[in-house]
Coordinates of C-alpha atoms in Angstrom, one line a residue:
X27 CA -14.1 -34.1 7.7
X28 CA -17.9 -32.7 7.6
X29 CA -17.5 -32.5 3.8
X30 CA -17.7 -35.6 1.6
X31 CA -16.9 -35.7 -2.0
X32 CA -20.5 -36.8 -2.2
X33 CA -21.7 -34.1 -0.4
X34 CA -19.6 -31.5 -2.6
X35 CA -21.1 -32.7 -5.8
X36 CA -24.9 -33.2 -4.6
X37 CA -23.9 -29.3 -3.0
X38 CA -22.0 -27.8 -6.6
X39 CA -25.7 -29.3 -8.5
X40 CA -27.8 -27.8 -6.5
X41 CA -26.9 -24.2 -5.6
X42 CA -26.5 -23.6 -9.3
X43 CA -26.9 -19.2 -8.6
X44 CA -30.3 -17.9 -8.2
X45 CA -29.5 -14.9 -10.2
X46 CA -27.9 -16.7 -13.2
X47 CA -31.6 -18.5 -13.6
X48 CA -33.5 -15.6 -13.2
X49 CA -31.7 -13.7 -15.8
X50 CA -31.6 -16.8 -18.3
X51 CA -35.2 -17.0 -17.7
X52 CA -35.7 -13.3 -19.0
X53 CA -33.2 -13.4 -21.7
X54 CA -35.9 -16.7 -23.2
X55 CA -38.6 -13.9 -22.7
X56 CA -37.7 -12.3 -26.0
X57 CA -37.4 -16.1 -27.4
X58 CA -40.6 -17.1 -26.8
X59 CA -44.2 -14.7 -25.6
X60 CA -45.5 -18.3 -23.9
X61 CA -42.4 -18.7 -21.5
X62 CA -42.7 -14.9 -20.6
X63 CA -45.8 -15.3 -18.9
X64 CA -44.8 -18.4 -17.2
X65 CA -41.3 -17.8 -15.8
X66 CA -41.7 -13.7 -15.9
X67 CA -44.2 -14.3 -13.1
X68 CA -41.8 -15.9 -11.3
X69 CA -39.4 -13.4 -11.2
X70 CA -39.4 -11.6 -7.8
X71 CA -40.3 -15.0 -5.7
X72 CA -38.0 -15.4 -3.1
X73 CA -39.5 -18.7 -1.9
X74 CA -37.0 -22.0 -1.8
X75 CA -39.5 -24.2 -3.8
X76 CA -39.7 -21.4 -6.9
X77 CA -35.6 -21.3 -7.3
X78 CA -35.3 -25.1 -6.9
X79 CA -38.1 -26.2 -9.5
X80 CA -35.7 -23.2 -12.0
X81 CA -32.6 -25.1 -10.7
X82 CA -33.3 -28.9 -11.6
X83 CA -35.6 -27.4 -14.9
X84 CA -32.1 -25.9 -16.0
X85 CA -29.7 -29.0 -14.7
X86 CA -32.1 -31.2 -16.6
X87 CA -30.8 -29.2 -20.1
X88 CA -27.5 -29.5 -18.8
X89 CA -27.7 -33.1 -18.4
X90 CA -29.3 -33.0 -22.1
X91 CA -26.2 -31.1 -23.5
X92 CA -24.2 -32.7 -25.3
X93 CA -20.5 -33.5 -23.5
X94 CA -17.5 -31.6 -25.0
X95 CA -13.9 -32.0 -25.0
X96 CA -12.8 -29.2 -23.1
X97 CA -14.1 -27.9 -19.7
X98 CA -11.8 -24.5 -18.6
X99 CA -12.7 -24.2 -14.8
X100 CA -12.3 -20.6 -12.9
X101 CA -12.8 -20.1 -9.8
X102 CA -13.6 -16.7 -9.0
X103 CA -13.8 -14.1 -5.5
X104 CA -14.1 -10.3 -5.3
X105 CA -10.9 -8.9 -5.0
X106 CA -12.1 -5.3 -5.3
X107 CA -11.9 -5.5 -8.8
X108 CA -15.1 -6.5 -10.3
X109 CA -13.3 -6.0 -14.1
X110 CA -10.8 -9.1 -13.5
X111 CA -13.2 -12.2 -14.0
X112 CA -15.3 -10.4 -17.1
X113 CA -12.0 -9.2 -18.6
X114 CA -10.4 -12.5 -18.9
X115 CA -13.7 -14.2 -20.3
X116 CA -13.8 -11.9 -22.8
X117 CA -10.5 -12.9 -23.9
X118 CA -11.2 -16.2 -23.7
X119 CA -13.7 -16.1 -25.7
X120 CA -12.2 -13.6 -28.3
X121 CA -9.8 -16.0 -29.0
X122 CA -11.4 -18.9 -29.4
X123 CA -12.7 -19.8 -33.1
X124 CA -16.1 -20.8 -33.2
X125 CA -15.2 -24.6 -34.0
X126 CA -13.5 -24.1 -31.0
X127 CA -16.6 -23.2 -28.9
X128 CA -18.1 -26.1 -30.0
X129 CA -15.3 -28.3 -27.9
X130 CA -15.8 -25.9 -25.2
X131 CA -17.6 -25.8 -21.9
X132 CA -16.6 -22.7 -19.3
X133 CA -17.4 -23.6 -16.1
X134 CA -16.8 -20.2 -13.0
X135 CA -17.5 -21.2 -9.6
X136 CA -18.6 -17.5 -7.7
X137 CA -16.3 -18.6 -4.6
X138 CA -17.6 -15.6 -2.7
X139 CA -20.6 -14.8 -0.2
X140 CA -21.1 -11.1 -0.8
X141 CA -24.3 -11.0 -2.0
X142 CA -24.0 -7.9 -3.6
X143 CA -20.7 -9.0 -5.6
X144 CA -22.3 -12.1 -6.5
X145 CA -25.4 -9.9 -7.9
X146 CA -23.5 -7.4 -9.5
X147 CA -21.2 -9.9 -11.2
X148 CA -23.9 -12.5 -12.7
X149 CA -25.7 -9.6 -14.1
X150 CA -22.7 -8.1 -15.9
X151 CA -22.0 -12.0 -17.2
X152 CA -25.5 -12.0 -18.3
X153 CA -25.4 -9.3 -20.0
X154 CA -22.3 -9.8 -22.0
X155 CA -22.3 -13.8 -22.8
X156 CA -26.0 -14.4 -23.1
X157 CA -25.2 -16.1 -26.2
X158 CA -22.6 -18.5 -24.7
X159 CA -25.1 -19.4 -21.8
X160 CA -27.9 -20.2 -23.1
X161 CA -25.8 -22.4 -25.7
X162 CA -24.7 -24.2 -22.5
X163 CA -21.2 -22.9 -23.3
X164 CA -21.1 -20.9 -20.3
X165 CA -21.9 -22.2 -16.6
X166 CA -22.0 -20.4 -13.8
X167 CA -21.8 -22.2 -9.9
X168 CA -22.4 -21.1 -6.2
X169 CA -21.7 -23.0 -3.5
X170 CA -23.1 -21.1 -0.1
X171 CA -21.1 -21.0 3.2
X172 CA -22.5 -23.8 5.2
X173 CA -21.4 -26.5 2.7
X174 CA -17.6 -25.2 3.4
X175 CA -16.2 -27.2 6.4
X176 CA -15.9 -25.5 9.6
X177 CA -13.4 -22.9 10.0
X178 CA -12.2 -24.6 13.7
X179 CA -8.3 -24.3 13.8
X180 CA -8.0 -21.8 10.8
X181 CA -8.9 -18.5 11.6
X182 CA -6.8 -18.8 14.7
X183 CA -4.2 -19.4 12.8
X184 CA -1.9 -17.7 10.3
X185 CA -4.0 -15.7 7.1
X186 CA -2.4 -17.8 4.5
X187 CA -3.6 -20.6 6.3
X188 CA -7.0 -19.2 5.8
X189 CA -6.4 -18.8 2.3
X190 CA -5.0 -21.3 1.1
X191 CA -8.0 -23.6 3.1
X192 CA -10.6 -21.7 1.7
X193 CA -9.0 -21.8 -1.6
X194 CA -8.6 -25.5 -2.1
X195 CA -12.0 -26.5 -1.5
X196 CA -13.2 -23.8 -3.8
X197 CA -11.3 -25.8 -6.2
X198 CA -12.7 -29.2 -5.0
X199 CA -16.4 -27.8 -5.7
X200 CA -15.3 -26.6 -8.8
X201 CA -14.0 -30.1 -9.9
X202 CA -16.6 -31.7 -8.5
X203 CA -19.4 -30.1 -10.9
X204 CA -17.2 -30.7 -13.9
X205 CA -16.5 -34.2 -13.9
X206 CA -18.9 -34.9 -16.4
X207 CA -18.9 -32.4 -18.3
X208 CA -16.0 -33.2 -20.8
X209 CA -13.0 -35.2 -21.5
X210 CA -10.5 -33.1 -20.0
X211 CA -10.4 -30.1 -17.5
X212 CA -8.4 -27.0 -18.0
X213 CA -7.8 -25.5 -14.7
X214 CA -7.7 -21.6 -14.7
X215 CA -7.6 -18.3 -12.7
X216 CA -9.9 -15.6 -13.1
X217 CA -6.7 -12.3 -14.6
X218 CA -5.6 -13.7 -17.3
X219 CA -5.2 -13.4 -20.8
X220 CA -4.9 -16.3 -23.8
X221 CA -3.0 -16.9 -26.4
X222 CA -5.5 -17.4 -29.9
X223 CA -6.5 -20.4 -30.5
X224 CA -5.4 -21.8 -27.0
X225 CA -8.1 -25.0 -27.4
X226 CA -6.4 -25.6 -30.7
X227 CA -2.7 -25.8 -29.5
X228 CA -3.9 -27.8 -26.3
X229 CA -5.7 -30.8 -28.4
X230 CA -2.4 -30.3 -30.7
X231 CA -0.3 -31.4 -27.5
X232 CA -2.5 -33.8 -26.0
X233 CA -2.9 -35.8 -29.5
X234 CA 0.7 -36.0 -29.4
X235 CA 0.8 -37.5 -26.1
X236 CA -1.4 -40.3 -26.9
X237 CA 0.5 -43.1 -26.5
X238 CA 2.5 -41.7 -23.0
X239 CA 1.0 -41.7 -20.0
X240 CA 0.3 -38.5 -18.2
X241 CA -1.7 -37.0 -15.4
X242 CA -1.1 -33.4 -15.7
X243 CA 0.2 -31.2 -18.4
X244 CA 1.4 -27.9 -17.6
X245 CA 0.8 -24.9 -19.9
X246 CA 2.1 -22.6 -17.7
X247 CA 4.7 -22.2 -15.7
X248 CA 3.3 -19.6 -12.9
X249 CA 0.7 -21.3 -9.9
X250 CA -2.1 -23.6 -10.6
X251 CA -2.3 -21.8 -14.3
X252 CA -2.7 -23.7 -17.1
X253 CA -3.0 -27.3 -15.7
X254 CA -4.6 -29.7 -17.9
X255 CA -6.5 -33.2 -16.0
X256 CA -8.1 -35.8 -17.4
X257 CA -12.0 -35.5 -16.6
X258 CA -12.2 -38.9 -15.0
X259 CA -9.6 -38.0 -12.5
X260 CA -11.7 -35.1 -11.0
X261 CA -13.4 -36.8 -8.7
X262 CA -10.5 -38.3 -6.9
X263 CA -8.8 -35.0 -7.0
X264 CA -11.3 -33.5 -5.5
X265 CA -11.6 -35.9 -2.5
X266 CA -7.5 -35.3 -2.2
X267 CA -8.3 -31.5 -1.5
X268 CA -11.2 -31.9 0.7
X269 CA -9.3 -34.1 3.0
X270 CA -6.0 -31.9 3.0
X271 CA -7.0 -28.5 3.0
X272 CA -6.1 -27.4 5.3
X273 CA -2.4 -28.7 4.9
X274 CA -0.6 -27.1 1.8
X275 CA -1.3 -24.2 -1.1
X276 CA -3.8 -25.9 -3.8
X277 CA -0.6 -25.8 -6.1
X278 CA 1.6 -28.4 -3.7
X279 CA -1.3 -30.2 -3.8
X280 CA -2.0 -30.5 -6.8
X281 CA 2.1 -31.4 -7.3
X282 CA 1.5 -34.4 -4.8
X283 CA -1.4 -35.5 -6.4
X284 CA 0.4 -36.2 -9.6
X285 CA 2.9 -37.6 -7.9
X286 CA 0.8 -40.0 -6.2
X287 CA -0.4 -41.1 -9.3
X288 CA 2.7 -42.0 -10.4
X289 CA 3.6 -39.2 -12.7
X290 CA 7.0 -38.3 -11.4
X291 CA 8.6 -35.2 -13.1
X292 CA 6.2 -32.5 -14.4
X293 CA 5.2 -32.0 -18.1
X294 CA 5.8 -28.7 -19.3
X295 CA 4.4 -28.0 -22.4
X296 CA 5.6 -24.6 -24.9
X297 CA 5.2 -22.7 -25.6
X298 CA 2.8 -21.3 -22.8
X299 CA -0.4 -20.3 -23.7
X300 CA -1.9 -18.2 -20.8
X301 CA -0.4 -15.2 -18.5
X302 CA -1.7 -13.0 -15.9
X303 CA -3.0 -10.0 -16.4
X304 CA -1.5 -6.7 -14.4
X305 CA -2.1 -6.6 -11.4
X306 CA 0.0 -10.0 -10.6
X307 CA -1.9 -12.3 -8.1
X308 CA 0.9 -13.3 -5.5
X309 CA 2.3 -16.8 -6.0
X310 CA 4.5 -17.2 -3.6
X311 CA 2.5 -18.9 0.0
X312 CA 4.2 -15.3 2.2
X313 CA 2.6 -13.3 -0.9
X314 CA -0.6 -15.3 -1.1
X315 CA -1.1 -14.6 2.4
X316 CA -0.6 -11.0 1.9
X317 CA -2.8 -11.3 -0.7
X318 CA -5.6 -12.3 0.9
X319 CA -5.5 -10.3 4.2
X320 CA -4.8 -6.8 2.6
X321 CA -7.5 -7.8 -0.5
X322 CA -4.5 -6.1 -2.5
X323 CA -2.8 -7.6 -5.3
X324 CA 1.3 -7.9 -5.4
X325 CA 2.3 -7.1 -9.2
X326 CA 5.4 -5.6 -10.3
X327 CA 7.0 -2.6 -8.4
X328 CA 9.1 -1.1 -11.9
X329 CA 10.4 1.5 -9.9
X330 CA 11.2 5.3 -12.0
X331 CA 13.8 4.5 -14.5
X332 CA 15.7 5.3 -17.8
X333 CA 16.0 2.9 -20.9
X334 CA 19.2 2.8 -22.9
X335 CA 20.1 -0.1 -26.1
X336 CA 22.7 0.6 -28.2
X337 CA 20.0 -1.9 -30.9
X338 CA 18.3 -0.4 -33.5
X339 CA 15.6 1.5 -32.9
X340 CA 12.8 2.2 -35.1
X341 CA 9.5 4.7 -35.3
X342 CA 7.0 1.9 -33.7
X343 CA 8.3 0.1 -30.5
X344 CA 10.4 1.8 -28.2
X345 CA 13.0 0.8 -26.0
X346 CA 11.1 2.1 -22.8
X347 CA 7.8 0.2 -23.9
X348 CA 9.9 -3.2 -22.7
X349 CA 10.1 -1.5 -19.3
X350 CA 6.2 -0.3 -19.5
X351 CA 3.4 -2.6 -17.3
X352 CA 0.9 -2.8 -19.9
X353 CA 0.9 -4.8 -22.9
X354 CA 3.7 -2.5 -25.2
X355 CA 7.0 -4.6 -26.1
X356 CA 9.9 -3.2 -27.7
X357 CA 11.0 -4.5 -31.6
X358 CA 14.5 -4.4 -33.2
X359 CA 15.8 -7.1 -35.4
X360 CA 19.3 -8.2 -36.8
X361 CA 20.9 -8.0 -33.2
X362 CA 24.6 -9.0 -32.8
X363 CA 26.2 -10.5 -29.6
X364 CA 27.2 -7.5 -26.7
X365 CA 24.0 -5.5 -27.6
X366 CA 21.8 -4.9 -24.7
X367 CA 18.6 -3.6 -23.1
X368 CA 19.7 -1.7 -19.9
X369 CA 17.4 -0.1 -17.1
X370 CA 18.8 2.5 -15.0
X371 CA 17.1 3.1 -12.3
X372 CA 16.4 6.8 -11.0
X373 CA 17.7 5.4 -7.8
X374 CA 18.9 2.4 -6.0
X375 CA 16.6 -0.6 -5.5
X376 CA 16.7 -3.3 -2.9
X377 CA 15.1 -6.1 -5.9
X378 CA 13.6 -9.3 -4.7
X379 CA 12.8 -10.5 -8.2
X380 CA 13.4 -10.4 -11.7
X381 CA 11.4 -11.5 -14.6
X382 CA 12.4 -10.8 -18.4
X383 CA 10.0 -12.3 -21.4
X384 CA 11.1 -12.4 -25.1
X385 CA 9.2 -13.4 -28.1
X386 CA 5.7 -13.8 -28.6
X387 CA 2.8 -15.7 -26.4
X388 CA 1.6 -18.1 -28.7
X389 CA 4.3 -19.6 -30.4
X390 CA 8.1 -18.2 -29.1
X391 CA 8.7 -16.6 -32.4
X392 CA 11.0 -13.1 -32.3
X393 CA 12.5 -14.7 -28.5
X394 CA 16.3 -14.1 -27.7
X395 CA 17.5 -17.2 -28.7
X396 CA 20.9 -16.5 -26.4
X397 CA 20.8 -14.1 -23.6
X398 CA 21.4 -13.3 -20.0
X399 CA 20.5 -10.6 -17.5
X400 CA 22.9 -8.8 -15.6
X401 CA 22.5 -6.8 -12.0
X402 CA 24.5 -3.2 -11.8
X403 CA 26.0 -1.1 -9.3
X404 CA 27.6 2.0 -9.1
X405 CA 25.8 4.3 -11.6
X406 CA 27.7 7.0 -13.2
X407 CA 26.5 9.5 -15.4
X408 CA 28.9 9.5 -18.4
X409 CA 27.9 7.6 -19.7
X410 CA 24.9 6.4 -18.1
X411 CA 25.9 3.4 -16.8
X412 CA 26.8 1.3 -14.2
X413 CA 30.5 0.4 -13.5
X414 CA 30.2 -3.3 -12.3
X415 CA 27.6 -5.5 -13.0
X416 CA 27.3 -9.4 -11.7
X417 CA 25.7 -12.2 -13.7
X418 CA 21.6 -12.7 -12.3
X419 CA 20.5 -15.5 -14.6
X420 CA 20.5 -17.0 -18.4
X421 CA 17.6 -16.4 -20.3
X422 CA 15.5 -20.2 -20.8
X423 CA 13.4 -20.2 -24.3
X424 CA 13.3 -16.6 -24.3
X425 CA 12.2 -16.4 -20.6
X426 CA 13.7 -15.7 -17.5
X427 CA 12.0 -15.5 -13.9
X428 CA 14.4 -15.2 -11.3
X429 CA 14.4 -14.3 -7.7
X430 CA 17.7 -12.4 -6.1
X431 CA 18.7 -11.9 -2.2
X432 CA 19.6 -8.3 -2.6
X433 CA 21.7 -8.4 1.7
X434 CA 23.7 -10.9 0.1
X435 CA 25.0 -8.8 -3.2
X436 CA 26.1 -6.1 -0.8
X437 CA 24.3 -3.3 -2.4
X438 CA 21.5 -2.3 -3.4
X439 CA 20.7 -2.6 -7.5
X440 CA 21.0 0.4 -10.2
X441 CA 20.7 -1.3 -13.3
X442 CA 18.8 -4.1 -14.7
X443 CA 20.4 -5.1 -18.2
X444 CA 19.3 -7.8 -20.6
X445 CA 22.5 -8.8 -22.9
X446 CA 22.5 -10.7 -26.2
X447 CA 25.2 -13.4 -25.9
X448 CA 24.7 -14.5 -29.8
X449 CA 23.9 -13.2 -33.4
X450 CA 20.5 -13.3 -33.9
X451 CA 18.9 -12.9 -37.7
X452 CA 15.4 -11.7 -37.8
X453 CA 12.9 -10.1 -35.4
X454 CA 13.5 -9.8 -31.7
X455 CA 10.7 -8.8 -29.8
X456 CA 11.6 -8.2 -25.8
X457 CA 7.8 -8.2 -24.6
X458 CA 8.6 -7.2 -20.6
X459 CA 11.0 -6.0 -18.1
X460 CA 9.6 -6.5 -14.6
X461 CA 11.3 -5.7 -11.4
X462 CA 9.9 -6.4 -7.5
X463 CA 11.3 -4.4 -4.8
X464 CA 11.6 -5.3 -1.8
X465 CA 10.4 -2.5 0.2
X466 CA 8.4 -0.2 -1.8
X467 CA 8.3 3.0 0.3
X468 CA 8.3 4.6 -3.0
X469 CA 4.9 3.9 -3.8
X470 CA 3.8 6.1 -1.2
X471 CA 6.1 8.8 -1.9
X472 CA 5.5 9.3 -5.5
X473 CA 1.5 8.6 -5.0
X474 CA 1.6 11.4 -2.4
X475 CA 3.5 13.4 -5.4
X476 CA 1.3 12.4 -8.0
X477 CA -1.9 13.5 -5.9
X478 CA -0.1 17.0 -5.0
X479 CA 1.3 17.8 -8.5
X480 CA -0.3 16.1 -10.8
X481 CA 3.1 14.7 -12.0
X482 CA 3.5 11.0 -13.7
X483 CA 5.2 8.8 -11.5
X484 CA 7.2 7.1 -13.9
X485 CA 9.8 9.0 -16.1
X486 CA 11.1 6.7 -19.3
X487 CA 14.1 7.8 -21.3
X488 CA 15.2 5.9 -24.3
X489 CA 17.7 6.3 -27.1
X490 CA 19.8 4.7 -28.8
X491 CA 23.2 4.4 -27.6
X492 CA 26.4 2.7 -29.4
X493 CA 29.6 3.6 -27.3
X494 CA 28.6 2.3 -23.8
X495 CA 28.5 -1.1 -21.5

């Protein structure tokens, strides 16, 4: 193994992004006329001894700062969408109070060597959370191509063997740098959005777990999302990565690791606090793969469909907005057991996946207590229905994420429908309905239509319904 943990750290330190310095050094112009003339002078050298003497000048005030409680680590790549990585910092700052801040040290890793990405994206960061940088809230990393072990036995291989490779020791850089930079380290990815307050609910948990012993909390359920470490165990996680990345996915890893350190079953802590963003990243190893040989994300498929309920409806959220892939839900309240949700689809599916969320992000309230999702076949029209349907799954704190064999049901699915299985008093929010096909030849269909016609691809319907399923 060329690359040590030593190596990593010494590496992470000292490739801290020429850009990030040279920008930092003229957003202090406007801060102080004496500095302008002594770093604004330095800003179109290209020689290695000018960027070095800016890089330990800045680690120096790093070293200075003071250590927080929090460090949330991203590690972030171009993935043809440049929006992803400023989007979710903007949340994630948004959301955070500014006692909050105080606790809080964000800490990207620019995993990628495309120059012009790298450019690009550390002068739209700049630009935006000046502020948060030069209060040391805000740290951005590079670590260049030649510090990456070599790429003998990979690239001859499968691509998510690539990926997965290249990911982990992204990951081990990124841990490396920010061992000493708090108490605990809030591992992240680079689409997703938080629920307010997120650093507040987090020490909430981990004060409570005081006297038990843990190694990893989990606030999330989806990847390496939302995993929670203890600083001081950094460094040896790290090391574990370097030395088996090229064996399993980052989040197997990661699994073993808290395994090996004698946390058995995993901590899962609600409600969660963090979801991707649409587009999906993949999270399954086939997907991940996919992923990162066609550089396109694999979100939701909600193929053209109708929504019927037979709840009440009222003049703000709409049935259809469940079914929608942005961030609409659909509200009703006072529900009684038999109502349902149903999509019909505008035609047969082959589904590979299911996933239903109730209730809202940041503490459950307004989920379907009771519930389960059904599969249908055999539409008919009158009513619009389906005449059999088969039990999928039971919905778990409001949630359900499931994924279906579609050969083995015989047929391939019409409807999708969520049913209450209990009186519920109150609010009931049902935030998504997502549905993965698998083959999605009608993507290119309906593109093709959309770029001929002008048309919308998706057609919703919804009403409310009383004498059906």
């Amino acid at each position: 193994m060329r690359c040590s943990i030593r190596r990593c750290l010494i590496t992470s330190v000292s490739v801290i992004f020429l850009w990030l310095f040279i920008t930092l050094q003229v957003l202090k112009e406007t801060e102080d006329n004496q500095k302008q003339a002594k770093y604004g002078s330095r800003k179109g050298l290209r020689q290695l001894e000018d960027w070095q003497n800016i890089t330990f000048k800045y680690m120096e005030n790093i070293q200075r700062r003071r250590k927080t409680w929090l460090t949330v680590g991203i590690s972030s790549e171009s993935r043809g969408n440049e929006s992803r990585l400023l989007t979710t910092l903007v949340s994630l700052f948004r959301v955070s109070s500014k006692a909050e801040r105080k606790r809080l040290t964000v800490l990207v890793h620019l995993a990628d060597s495309d120059l012009t990405w790298l450019r690009n994206t550390v002068a739209h960061i700049s630009s935006l959370f000046s502020p948060q940088i030069l209060a040391g809230q805000l740290l951005l990393i590079h670590a260049p191509a030649d510090a990456y072990p070599t790429a003998d036995g990979i690239r001859d291989k499968a691509y998510h063997e690539e990926f997965y490779s290249k990911q982990n020791v992204d990951h081990a850089f990124l841990m490396s740098f920010a061992t000493k930079l708090s108490d605990y380290f809030l591992l992240l990815e680079d689409n997703v959005f938080f629920a307010p307050n997120f650093v507040t609910h987090i020490r909430s948990k981990v004060t409570t777990m005081k006297t038990k012993p843990w190694v990893l909390l989990e606030f999330s359920n989806r990847g390496i999302l939302g995993k929670l470490f203890h600083s001081k165990d950094l460094p040896l996680l790290a090391h574990f990565l370097l030395l088996f990345h090229k064996e399993k996915p980052l989040d197997r890893l990661i699994s073993h690791f808290r395994t090996l350190l004698v946390q058995e079953k995993p901590i899962i802590c609600r409600p969660f606090l963090f979801y991707h963003r649409f587009p999906y990243g993949a999270t399954d190893d086939k997907q991940k793969a996919a992923a990162f040989q066609n550089k396109k994300p694999s979100g939701p498929d909600n193929p053209p469909g109708a929504v019927f309920t037979d709840m009440e409806v009222f003049n703000v959220h709409y049935p259809w907005e469940a079914y929608t892939l942005d961030e609409s839900f659909f509200w009703t309240h006072n529900v009684s057991e038999g109502k349902h949700l149903t999509v019909i689809l505008n035609q047969p599916a082959n589904l590979s996946r299911v996933q239903v969320l109730t209730g809202t992000i940041v503490d459950g309230r307004y989920a379907l207590h009771k519930g389960q999702v059904e599969l249908g076949y055999y539409p008919e029209e009158v009513p619009q229905s389906c005449t059999s349907f088969v039990l999928l799954g039971r919905l778990m704190e409001g949630q359900m994420d499931q994924k279906i064999t579609p050969k083995n049901m015989g047929y391939d699915v019409s409807c999708v429908r969520l049913v209450v299985k209990a009186r519920q008093a109150g609010g009931l929010m049902i935030r998504h309905i997502y549905l993965w096909e698998e083959n999605a030849k009608w993507k290119e269909a309906s593109e093709a239509l959309v770029s001929r016609t002008g048309f919308l691809r998706h057609t919703f319907i919804s009403s409310s319904v009383t004498n059906h399923l």
